[in-house]
mmCIF file of C-alpha atoms in Angstrom:
data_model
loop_
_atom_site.group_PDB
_atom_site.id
_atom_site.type_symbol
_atom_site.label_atom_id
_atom_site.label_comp_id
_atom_site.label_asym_id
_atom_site.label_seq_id
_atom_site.Cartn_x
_atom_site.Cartn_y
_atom_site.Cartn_z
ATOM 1 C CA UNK Y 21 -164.115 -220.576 -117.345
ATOM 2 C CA UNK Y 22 -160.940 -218.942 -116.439
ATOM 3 C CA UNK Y 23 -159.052 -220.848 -119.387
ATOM 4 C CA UNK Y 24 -161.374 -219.770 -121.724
ATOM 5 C CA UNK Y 25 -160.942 -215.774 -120.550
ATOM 6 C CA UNK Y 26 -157.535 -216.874 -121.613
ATOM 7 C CA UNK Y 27 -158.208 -218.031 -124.732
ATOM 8 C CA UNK Y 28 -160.385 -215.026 -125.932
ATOM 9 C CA UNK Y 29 -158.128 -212.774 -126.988
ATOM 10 C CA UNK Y 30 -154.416 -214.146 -127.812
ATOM 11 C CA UNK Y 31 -152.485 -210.574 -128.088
ATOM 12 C CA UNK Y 32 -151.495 -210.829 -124.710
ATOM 13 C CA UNK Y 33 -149.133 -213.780 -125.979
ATOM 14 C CA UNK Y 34 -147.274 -211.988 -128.325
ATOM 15 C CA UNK Y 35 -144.943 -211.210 -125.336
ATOM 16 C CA UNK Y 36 -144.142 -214.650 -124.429
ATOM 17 C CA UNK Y 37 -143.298 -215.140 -127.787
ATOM 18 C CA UNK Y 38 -140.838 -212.324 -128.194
ATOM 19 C CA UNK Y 39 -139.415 -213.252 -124.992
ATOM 20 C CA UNK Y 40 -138.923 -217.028 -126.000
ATOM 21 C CA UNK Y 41 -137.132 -215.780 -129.106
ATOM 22 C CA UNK Y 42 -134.874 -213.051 -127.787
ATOM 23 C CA UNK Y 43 -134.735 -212.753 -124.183
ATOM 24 C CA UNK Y 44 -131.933 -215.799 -122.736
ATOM 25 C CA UNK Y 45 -133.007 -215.339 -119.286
ATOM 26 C CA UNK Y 46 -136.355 -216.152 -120.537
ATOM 27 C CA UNK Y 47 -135.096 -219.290 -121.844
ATOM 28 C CA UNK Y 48 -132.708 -220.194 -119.803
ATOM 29 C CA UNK Y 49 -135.532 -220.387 -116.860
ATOM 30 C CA UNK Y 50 -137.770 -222.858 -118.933
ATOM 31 C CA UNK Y 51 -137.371 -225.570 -117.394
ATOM 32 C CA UNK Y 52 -136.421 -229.243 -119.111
ATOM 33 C CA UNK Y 53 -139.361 -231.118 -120.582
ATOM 34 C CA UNK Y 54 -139.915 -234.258 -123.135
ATOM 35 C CA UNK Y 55 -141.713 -231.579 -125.296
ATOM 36 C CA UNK Y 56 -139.531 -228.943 -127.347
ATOM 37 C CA UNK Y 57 -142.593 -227.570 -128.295
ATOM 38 C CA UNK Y 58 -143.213 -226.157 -124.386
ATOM 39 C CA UNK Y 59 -143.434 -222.830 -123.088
ATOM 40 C CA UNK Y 60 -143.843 -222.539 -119.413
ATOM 41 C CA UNK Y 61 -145.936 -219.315 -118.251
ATOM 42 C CA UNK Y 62 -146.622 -219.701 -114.887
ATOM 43 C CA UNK Y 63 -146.231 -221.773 -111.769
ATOM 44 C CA UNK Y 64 -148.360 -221.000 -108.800
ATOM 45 C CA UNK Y 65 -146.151 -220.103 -105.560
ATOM 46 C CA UNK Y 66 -147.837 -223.313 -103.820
ATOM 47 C CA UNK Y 67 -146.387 -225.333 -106.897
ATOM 48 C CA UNK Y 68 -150.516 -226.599 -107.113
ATOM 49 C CA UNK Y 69 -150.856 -225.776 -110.931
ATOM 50 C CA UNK Y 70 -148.725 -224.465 -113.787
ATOM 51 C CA UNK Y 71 -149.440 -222.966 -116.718
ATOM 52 C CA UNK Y 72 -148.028 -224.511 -120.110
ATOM 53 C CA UNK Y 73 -148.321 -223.278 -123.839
ATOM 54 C CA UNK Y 74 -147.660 -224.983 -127.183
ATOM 55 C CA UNK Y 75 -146.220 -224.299 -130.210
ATOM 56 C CA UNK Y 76 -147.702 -226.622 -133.076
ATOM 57 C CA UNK Y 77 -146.341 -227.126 -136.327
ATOM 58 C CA UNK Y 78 -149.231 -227.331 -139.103
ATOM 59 C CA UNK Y 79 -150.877 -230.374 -138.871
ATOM 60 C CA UNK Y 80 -148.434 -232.306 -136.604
ATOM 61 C CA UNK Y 81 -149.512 -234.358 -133.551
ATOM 62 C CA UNK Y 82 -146.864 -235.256 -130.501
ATOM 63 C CA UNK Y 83 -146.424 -238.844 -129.867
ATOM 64 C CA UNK Y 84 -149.151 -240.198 -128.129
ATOM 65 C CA UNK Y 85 -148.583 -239.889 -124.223
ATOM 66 C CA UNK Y 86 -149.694 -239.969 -120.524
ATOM 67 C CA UNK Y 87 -150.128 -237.621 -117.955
ATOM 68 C CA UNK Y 88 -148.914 -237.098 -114.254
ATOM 69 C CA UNK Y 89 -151.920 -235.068 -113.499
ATOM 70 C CA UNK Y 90 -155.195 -233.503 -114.142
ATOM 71 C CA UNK Y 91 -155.223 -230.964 -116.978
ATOM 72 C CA UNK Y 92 -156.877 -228.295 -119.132
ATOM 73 C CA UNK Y 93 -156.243 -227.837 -123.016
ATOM 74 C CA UNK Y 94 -157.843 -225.315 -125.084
ATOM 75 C CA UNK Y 95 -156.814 -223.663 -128.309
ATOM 76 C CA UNK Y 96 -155.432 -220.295 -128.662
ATOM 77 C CA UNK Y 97 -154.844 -219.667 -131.910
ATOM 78 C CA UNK Y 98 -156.010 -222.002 -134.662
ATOM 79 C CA UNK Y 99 -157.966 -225.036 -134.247
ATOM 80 C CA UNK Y 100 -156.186 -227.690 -131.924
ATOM 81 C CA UNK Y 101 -156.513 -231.617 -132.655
ATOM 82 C CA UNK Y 102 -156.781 -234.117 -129.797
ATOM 83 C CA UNK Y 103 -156.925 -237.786 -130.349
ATOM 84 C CA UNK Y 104 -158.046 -240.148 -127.089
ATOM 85 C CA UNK Y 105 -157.076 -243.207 -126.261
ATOM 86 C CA UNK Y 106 -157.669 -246.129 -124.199
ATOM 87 C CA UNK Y 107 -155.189 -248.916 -122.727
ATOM 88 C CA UNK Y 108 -156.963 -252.573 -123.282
ATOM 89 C CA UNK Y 109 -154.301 -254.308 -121.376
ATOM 90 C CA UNK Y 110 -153.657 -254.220 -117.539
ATOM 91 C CA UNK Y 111 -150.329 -252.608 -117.884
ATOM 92 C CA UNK Y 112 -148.553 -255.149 -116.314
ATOM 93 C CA UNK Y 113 -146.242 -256.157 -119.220
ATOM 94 C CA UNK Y 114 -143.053 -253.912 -119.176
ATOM 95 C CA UNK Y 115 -142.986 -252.222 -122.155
ATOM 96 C CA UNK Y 116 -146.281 -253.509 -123.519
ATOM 97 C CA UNK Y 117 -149.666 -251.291 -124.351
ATOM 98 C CA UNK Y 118 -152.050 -252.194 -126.408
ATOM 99 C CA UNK Y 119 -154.497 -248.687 -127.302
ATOM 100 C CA UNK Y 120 -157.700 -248.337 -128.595
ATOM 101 C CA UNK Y 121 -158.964 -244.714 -130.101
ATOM 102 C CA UNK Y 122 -161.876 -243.706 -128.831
ATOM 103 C CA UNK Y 123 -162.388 -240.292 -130.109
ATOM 104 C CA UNK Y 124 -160.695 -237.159 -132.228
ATOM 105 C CA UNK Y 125 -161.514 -234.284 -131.409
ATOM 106 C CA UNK Y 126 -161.145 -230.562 -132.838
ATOM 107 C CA UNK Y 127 -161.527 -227.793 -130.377
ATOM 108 C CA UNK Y 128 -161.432 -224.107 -132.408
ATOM 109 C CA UNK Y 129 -159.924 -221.391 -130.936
ATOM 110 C CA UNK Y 130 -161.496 -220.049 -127.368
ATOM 111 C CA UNK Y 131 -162.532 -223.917 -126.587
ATOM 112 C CA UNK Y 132 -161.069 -225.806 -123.705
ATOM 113 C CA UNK Y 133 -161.177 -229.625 -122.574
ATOM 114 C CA UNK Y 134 -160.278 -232.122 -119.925
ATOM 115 C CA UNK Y 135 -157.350 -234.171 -119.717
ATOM 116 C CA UNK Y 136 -157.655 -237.270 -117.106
ATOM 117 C CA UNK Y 137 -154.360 -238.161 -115.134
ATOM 118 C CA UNK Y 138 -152.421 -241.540 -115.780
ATOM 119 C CA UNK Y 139 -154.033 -244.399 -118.429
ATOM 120 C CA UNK Y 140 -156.906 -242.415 -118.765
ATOM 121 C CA UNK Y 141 -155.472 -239.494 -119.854
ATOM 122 C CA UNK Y 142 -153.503 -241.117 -123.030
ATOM 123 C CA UNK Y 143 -153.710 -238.715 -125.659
ATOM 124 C CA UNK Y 144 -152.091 -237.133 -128.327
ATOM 125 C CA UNK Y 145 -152.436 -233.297 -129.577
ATOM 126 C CA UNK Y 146 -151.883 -231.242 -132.275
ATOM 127 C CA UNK Y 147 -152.554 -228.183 -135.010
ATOM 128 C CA UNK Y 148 -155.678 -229.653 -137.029
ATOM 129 C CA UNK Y 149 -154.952 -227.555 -139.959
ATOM 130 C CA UNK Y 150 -152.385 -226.278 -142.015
ATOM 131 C CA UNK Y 151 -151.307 -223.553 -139.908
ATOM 132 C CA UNK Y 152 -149.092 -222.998 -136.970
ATOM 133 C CA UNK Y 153 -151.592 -223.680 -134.245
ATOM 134 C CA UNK Y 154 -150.678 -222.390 -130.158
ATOM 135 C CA UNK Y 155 -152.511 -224.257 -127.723
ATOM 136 C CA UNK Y 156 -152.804 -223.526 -123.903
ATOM 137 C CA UNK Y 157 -152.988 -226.222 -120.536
ATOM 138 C CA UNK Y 158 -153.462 -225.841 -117.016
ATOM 139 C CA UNK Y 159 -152.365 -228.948 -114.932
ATOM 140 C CA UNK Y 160 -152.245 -229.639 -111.344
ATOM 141 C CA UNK Y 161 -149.910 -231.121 -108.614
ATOM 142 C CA UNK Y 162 -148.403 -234.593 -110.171
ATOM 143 C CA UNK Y 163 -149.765 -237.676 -108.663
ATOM 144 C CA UNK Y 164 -147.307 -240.246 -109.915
ATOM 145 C CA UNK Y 165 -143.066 -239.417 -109.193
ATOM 146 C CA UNK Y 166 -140.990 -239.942 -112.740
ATOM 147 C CA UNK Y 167 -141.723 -238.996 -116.671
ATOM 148 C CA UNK Y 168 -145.001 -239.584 -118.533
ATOM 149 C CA UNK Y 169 -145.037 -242.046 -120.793
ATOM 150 C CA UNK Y 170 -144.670 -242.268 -124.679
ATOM 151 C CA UNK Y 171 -146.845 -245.128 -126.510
ATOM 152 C CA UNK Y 172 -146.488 -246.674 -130.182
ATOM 153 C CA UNK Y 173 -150.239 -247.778 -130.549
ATOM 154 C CA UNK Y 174 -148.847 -249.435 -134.145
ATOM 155 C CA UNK Y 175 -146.427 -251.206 -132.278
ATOM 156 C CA UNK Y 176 -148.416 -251.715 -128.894
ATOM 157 C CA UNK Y 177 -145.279 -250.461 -127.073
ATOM 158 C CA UNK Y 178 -144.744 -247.833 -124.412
ATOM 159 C CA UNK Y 179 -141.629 -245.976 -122.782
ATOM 160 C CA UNK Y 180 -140.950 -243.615 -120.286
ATOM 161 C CA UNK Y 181 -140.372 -240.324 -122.277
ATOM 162 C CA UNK Y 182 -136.989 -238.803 -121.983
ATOM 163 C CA UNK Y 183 -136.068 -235.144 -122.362
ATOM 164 C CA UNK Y 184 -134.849 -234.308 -125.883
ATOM 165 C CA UNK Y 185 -132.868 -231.550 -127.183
ATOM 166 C CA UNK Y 186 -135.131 -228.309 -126.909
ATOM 167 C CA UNK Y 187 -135.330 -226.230 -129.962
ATOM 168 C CA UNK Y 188 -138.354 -223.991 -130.243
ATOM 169 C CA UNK Y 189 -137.212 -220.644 -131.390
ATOM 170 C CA UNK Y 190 -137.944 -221.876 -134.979
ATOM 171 C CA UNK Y 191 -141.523 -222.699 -133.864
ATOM 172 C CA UNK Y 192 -141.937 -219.795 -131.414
ATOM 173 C CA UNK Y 193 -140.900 -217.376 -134.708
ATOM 174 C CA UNK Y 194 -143.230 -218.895 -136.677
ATOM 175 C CA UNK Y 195 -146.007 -218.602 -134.295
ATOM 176 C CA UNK Y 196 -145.220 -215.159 -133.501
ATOM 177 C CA UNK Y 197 -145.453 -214.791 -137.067
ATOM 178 C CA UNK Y 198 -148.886 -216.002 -137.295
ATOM 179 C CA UNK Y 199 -150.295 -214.488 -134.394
ATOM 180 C CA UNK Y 200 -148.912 -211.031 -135.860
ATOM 181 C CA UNK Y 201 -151.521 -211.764 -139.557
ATOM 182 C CA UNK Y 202 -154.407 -212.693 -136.948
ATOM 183 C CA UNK Y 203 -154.210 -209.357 -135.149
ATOM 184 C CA UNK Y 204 -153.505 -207.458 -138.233
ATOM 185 C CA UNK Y 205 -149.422 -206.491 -136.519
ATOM 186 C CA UNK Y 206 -146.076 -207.063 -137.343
ATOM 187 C CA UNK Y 207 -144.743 -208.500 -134.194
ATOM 188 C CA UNK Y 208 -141.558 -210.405 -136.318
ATOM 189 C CA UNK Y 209 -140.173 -206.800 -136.860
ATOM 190 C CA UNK Y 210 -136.848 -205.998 -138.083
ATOM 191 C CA UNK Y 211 -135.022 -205.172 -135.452
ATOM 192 C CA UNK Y 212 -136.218 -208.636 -133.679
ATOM 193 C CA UNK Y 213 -134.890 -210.803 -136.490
ATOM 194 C CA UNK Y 214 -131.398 -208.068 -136.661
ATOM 195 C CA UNK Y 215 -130.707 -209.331 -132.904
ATOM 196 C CA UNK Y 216 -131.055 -213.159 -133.807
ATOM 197 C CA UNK Y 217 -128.297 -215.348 -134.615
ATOM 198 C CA UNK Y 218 -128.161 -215.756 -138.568
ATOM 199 C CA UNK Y 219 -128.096 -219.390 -138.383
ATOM 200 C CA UNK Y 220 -131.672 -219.327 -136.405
ATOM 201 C CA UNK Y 221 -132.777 -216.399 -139.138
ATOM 202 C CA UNK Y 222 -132.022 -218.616 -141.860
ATOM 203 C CA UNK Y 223 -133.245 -221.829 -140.144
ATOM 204 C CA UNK Y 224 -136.529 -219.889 -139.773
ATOM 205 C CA UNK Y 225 -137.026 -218.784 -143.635
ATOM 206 C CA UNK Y 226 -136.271 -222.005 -144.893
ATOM 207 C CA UNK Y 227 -138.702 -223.752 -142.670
ATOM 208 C CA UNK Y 228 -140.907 -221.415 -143.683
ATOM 209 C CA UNK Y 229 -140.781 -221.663 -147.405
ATOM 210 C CA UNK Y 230 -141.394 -224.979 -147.358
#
């Protein structure tokens, strides 16, 4: 119920956003995760839960993964894909998974979910339509020390997922972007895009014309 207070009204995000995109103490205290799509919000001082939000491209999905811990998803703006899974084999084969899907969900904006920790929370997420979608999850303590895990159902593989190279100003601009037309705003104001770098600027328009 909480989540969902969240998820009723998604101003209040706008200023995440515009510190993501121009504040570097912002950024600089995100900490470093497999996804360079994340946006940490909040950790509780008892390190029990932490807040995460998404930035989704139109209609891409993350490679399917794990979880360390219970969670939380629900869609903030624009409707939010999830795709379930479940591991036939016993896990015992390094490197081996062999995944079933069991379901595909779309959750509109305002509607939350459960995510199951370890194999039974093997999912993958994602905007389910052909605009930039945010999507919010709460998720408790971990239970298991080390990285999730990434899986290849095509392939019936699975690694442990390694931090990449974040980059999410491009998707945090385009988001802000979107959440600005929603509320009727324009939060990607001049002066915003003046203080950028003109590299990420230009990035940003041609991503966005395509």
């Amino acid at each position: 119920q909480l989540l969902r207070e969240l998820l009723k009204n998604p101003g209040w995000f706008a200023e995440f956003l515009q510190k993501f995109i121009a504040d570097p103490a912002f950024l600089t205290d995100q900490p470093t995760s497999v996804f360079d799509n994340e946006i940490r919000l909040h950790r509780s001082p008892d390190r029990s839960f932490t807040i995460l939000a998404y930035l989704w491209d139109d209609r891409n999905l993350c490679l399917v993964h794990d979880h360390n811990a219970w969670g939380i998803i629900g869609a903030l703006l624009h409707p939010l894909r999830e795709v379930k899974y479940r591991q036939l084999d016993d896990g015992q084969a390094e490197g081996v998974a062999d995944l079933e899907q069991v379901s595909d969900l779309v959750f509109q904006a305002g509607e939350v979910g459960i995510v199951l920790p370890l194999n039974k929370g093997i999912h993958q997420t994602g905007a389910a339509s052909d605009r930039p979608a945010i999507s919010l999850g709460v998720y408790g303590r971990s239970i298991r020390q080390g990285s999730i895990h990434f899986f290849d159902p095509a392939e019936k593989k699975v690694s442990r997922a390694q931090p990449r190279t974040l980059f999410r100003k491009v998707l945090a601009l385009r988001a802000l972007a979107s959440l600005g037309e929603m509320l009727g705003q324009t939060l990607l104001t001049p002066p915003l895009l003046e203080s950028l770098p003109d590299d990420l600027v230009r990035e940003f328009r041609e991503y966005s014309a395509r």
